[in-house]
Amino acid sequence: MTARLLLLTDGARSHHPLWTVMEAAIDAGVRQVVLREHGDPDRRLLATRLANLLGEVGGRLILAVRDVAPAWWQGAYHLAAAARPVDRAVFGRSCHNAAELAAAQAEGAAHVTVSPVYPTSSKPGYGLALGVAGLGALCAKAVVPVYALGGIDTPARIRECLGAGAHGVAVMGAIMRSRDPGVVAARLVEAAR
């Protein structure tokens, strides 16, 4: 996993149709996408189309899993903190504290997201923001790439997270809810290089 920006989808709160945002973001340089859209009845078709679009530019689709990984997906997964581990695939894991980070590494996660770094409206209920110092403390304990997540909506915040030791950043709201997702994605991709 080399891309430093990981885009998480949020079609329900997107300003534009999901596919429009995905095309704009990928055209702007996004190369890794975590497809959430858990309740979408066409999720399997969407995953196939999006994986193909990313494949055309050397990118990768990662399927988000809340509980049990679907058998139809053969690519990489991103597991919620409480989701069951998968033993047949490359996977990442969401982490919110040192215990979850240690567990994710022990079970073989290829990467982790650590959140929330900054206050965010996307994921209320996960406690207080870790801040850059909290992110740095978790990055120091990590042996896998860490993607900082939560409230990362400016190039300055990306630089702070990378400076704290994160391999990259995971972004959702800044791109998904933007009126001009391509412009925002290009600016954030450039900052994450």
Short mmCIF file of C-alpha atoms in Angstrom, two decimals:
data_model
loop_
_atom_site.label_atom_id
_atom_site.label_comp_id
_atom_site.label_asym_id
_atom_site.label_seq_id
_atom_site.Cartn_x
_atom_site.Cartn_y
_atom_site.Cartn_z
CA MET A 1 0.00 0.00 0.00
CA THR A 2 1.87 3.06 -1.22
CA ALA A 3 -0.78 5.74 -1.80
CA ARG A 4 -0.84 8.24 1.03
CA LEU A 5 -4.47 9.26 0.62
CA LEU A 6 -7.27 6.80 1.22
CA LEU A 7 -10.78 7.98 0.27
CA LEU A 8 -13.72 6.54 2.22
CA THR A 9 -17.09 6.74 0.46
CA ASP A 10 -20.22 8.28 1.97
CA GLY A 11 -22.83 8.35 -0.77
CA ALA A 12 -25.68 9.11 1.63
CA ARG A 13 -24.14 12.45 2.64
CA SER A 14 -22.47 13.30 -0.66
CA HIS A 15 -23.33 16.55 -2.42
CA HIS A 16 -23.22 14.78 -5.81
CA PRO A 17 -24.12 11.23 -6.91
CA LEU A 18 -21.52 8.78 -5.62
CA TRP A 19 -20.29 7.77 -9.06
CA THR A 20 -19.77 11.42 -10.05
CA VAL A 21 -17.65 11.99 -6.94
CA MET A 22 -15.64 8.81 -7.56
CA GLU A 23 -14.85 9.74 -11.16
CA ALA A 24 -13.81 13.26 -10.15
CA ALA A 25 -11.64 12.02 -7.27
CA ILE A 26 -9.93 9.35 -9.36
CA ASP A 27 -9.35 11.84 -12.19
CA ALA A 28 -7.76 14.10 -9.55
CA GLY A 29 -5.30 11.42 -8.45
CA VAL A 30 -7.03 9.35 -5.75
CA ARG A 31 -5.73 5.78 -6.09
CA GLN A 32 -7.20 4.00 -3.06
CA VAL A 33 -10.88 3.97 -2.16
CA VAL A 34 -12.65 2.24 0.72
CA LEU A 35 -16.19 1.47 -0.46
CA ARG A 36 -18.58 1.74 2.49
CA GLU A 37 -22.21 1.98 1.23
CA HIS A 38 -23.23 -0.92 3.48
CA GLY A 39 -26.96 -0.60 2.82
CA ASP A 40 -26.78 -0.18 -0.95
CA PRO A 41 -28.59 -3.09 -2.65
CA ASP A 42 -26.28 -2.63 -5.65
CA ARG A 43 -23.08 -2.68 -3.57
CA ARG A 44 -21.68 -5.71 -5.37
CA LEU A 45 -22.16 -4.10 -8.80
CA LEU A 46 -20.81 -0.79 -7.53
CA ALA A 47 -17.74 -2.56 -6.11
CA THR A 48 -17.08 -4.26 -9.44
CA ARG A 49 -17.43 -1.04 -11.44
CA LEU A 50 -15.31 0.97 -9.02
CA ALA A 51 -12.61 -1.71 -8.84
CA ASN A 52 -12.43 -1.68 -12.64
CA LEU A 53 -12.22 2.12 -12.79
CA LEU A 54 -9.43 2.17 -10.20
CA GLY A 55 -7.66 -0.72 -11.93
CA GLU A 56 -7.44 1.35 -15.12
CA VAL A 57 -5.21 3.86 -13.29
CA GLY A 58 -3.26 1.42 -11.13
CA GLY A 59 -5.45 2.02 -8.09
CA ARG A 60 -7.16 -0.31 -5.65
CA LEU A 61 -10.60 -0.70 -4.15
CA ILE A 62 -10.91 -1.85 -0.55
CA LEU A 63 -14.29 -3.10 0.66
CA ALA A 64 -15.43 -1.89 4.09
CA VAL A 65 -16.87 -4.57 6.38
CA ARG A 66 -18.86 -3.92 9.57
CA ASP A 67 -19.30 -7.51 10.72
CA VAL A 68 -18.75 -10.44 8.31
CA ALA A 69 -16.86 -10.18 5.01
CA PRO A 70 -18.96 -11.16 1.97
CA ALA A 71 -17.80 -14.24 0.09
CA TRP A 72 -18.26 -12.55 -3.29
CA TRP A 73 -15.42 -10.05 -2.75
CA GLN A 74 -11.92 -11.35 -3.48
CA GLY A 75 -10.00 -8.10 -3.00
CA ALA A 76 -8.78 -6.24 0.08
CA TYR A 77 -11.00 -5.44 3.04
CA HIS A 78 -11.15 -2.70 5.64
CA LEU A 79 -12.68 -4.01 8.84
CA ALA A 80 -14.52 -2.05 11.49
CA ALA A 81 -12.93 -2.28 14.93
CA ALA A 82 -15.49 -4.91 15.98
CA ALA A 83 -15.69 -6.87 12.71
CA ARG A 84 -14.61 -10.49 12.62
CA PRO A 85 -11.11 -11.07 11.20
CA VAL A 86 -10.73 -12.42 7.68
CA ASP A 87 -8.09 -15.05 7.08
CA ARG A 88 -8.26 -15.25 3.32
CA ALA A 89 -7.46 -11.71 2.30
CA VAL A 90 -5.40 -8.60 2.79
CA PHE A 91 -7.19 -6.36 5.25
CA GLY A 92 -6.93 -3.14 7.17
CA ARG A 93 -8.65 -2.35 10.44
CA SER A 94 -10.18 0.73 12.09
CA CYS A 95 -8.56 1.61 15.42
CA HIS A 96 -9.40 4.20 18.04
CA ASN A 97 -6.90 3.41 20.81
CA ALA A 98 -3.74 1.49 21.66
CA ALA A 99 -5.58 -1.74 22.52
CA GLU A 100 -7.35 -1.85 19.15
CA LEU A 101 -4.06 -1.07 17.37
CA ALA A 102 -2.29 -3.92 19.18
CA ALA A 103 -5.12 -6.33 18.37
CA ALA A 104 -5.16 -5.32 14.68
CA GLN A 105 -1.43 -5.86 14.37
CA ALA A 106 -1.60 -9.20 16.19
CA GLU A 107 -4.23 -10.51 13.78
CA GLY A 108 -2.20 -9.49 10.73
CA ALA A 109 -3.72 -6.22 9.52
CA ALA A 110 -1.81 -4.79 6.56
CA HIS A 111 -2.70 -1.23 7.58
CA VAL A 112 -4.82 0.61 10.13
CA THR A 113 -6.81 3.80 10.29
CA VAL A 114 -6.50 5.69 13.56
CA SER A 115 -9.37 7.99 14.46
CA PRO A 116 -10.64 10.49 15.23
CA VAL A 117 -7.57 12.68 14.97
CA TYR A 118 -9.56 15.94 14.78
CA PRO A 119 -13.19 16.60 15.70
CA THR A 120 -15.50 15.31 12.96
CA SER A 121 -19.21 15.15 12.28
CA SER A 122 -18.82 12.01 10.17
CA LYS A 123 -18.24 9.64 13.09
CA PRO A 124 -19.74 11.00 16.30
CA GLY A 125 -19.61 8.74 19.32
CA TYR A 126 -15.99 7.60 19.06
CA GLY A 127 -14.86 9.79 21.93
CA LEU A 128 -12.70 12.85 22.03
CA ALA A 129 -10.35 13.62 19.18
CA LEU A 130 -6.90 12.11 19.67
CA GLY A 131 -5.14 15.21 18.41
CA VAL A 132 -1.79 15.17 16.66
CA ALA A 133 0.03 14.12 19.85
CA GLY A 134 -2.31 11.16 20.36
CA LEU A 135 -1.87 10.16 16.73
CA GLY A 136 1.90 10.37 17.11
CA ALA A 137 1.83 8.16 20.21
CA LEU A 138 -0.12 5.46 18.33
CA CYS A 139 2.08 5.77 15.24
CA ALA A 140 5.12 5.14 17.45
CA LYS A 141 3.57 1.79 18.48
CA ALA A 142 2.59 0.77 14.97
CA VAL A 143 4.49 -1.72 12.84
CA VAL A 144 2.04 -1.36 9.93
CA PRO A 145 1.16 1.76 7.92
CA VAL A 146 -1.14 4.12 9.82
CA TYR A 147 -3.70 6.27 8.02
CA ALA A 148 -4.90 9.20 10.13
CA LEU A 149 -8.69 9.66 9.93
CA GLY A 150 -11.17 12.17 11.25
CA GLY A 151 -11.49 15.85 10.43
CA ILE A 152 -8.70 15.81 7.86
CA ASP A 153 -9.93 18.46 5.49
CA THR A 154 -6.97 20.74 4.74
CA PRO A 155 -3.42 20.39 3.45
CA ALA A 156 -2.17 21.77 6.79
CA ARG A 157 -3.85 18.95 8.69
CA ILE A 158 -2.40 16.40 6.28
CA ARG A 159 1.09 17.79 6.91
CA GLU A 160 0.50 17.63 10.68
CA CYS A 161 -0.56 13.98 10.47
CA LEU A 162 2.36 12.98 8.27
CA GLY A 163 4.68 14.89 10.61
CA ALA A 164 3.29 12.89 13.54
CA GLY A 165 4.36 9.66 11.87
CA ALA A 166 1.29 8.62 9.87
CA HIS A 167 2.00 6.87 6.58
CA GLY A 168 -0.97 8.70 5.08
CA VAL A 169 -4.43 10.09 5.65
CA ALA A 170 -7.93 8.76 5.19
CA VAL A 171 -10.47 11.31 4.03
CA MET A 172 -14.23 11.17 3.74
CA GLY A 173 -16.25 14.34 4.29
CA ALA A 174 -13.85 16.84 2.73
CA ILE A 175 -14.18 15.17 -0.68
CA MET A 176 -17.55 13.41 -0.46
CA ARG A 177 -19.49 16.48 0.68
CA SER A 178 -17.65 19.00 -1.48
CA ARG A 179 -19.42 20.93 -4.22
CA ASP A 180 -16.25 20.47 -6.29
CA PRO A 181 -14.83 17.08 -5.26
CA GLY A 182 -12.23 16.96 -8.03
CA VAL A 183 -10.62 20.24 -6.97
CA VAL A 184 -10.63 19.27 -3.29
CA ALA A 185 -9.29 15.79 -4.05
CA ALA A 186 -6.45 17.20 -6.17
CA ARG A 187 -5.44 19.61 -3.40
CA LEU A 188 -5.47 16.88 -0.74
CA VAL A 189 -3.69 14.29 -2.92
CA GLU A 190 -0.94 16.82 -3.61
CA ALA A 191 -0.56 17.61 0.10
CA ALA A 192 -0.29 13.90 0.91
CA ARG A 193 2.58 13.25 -1.51
#
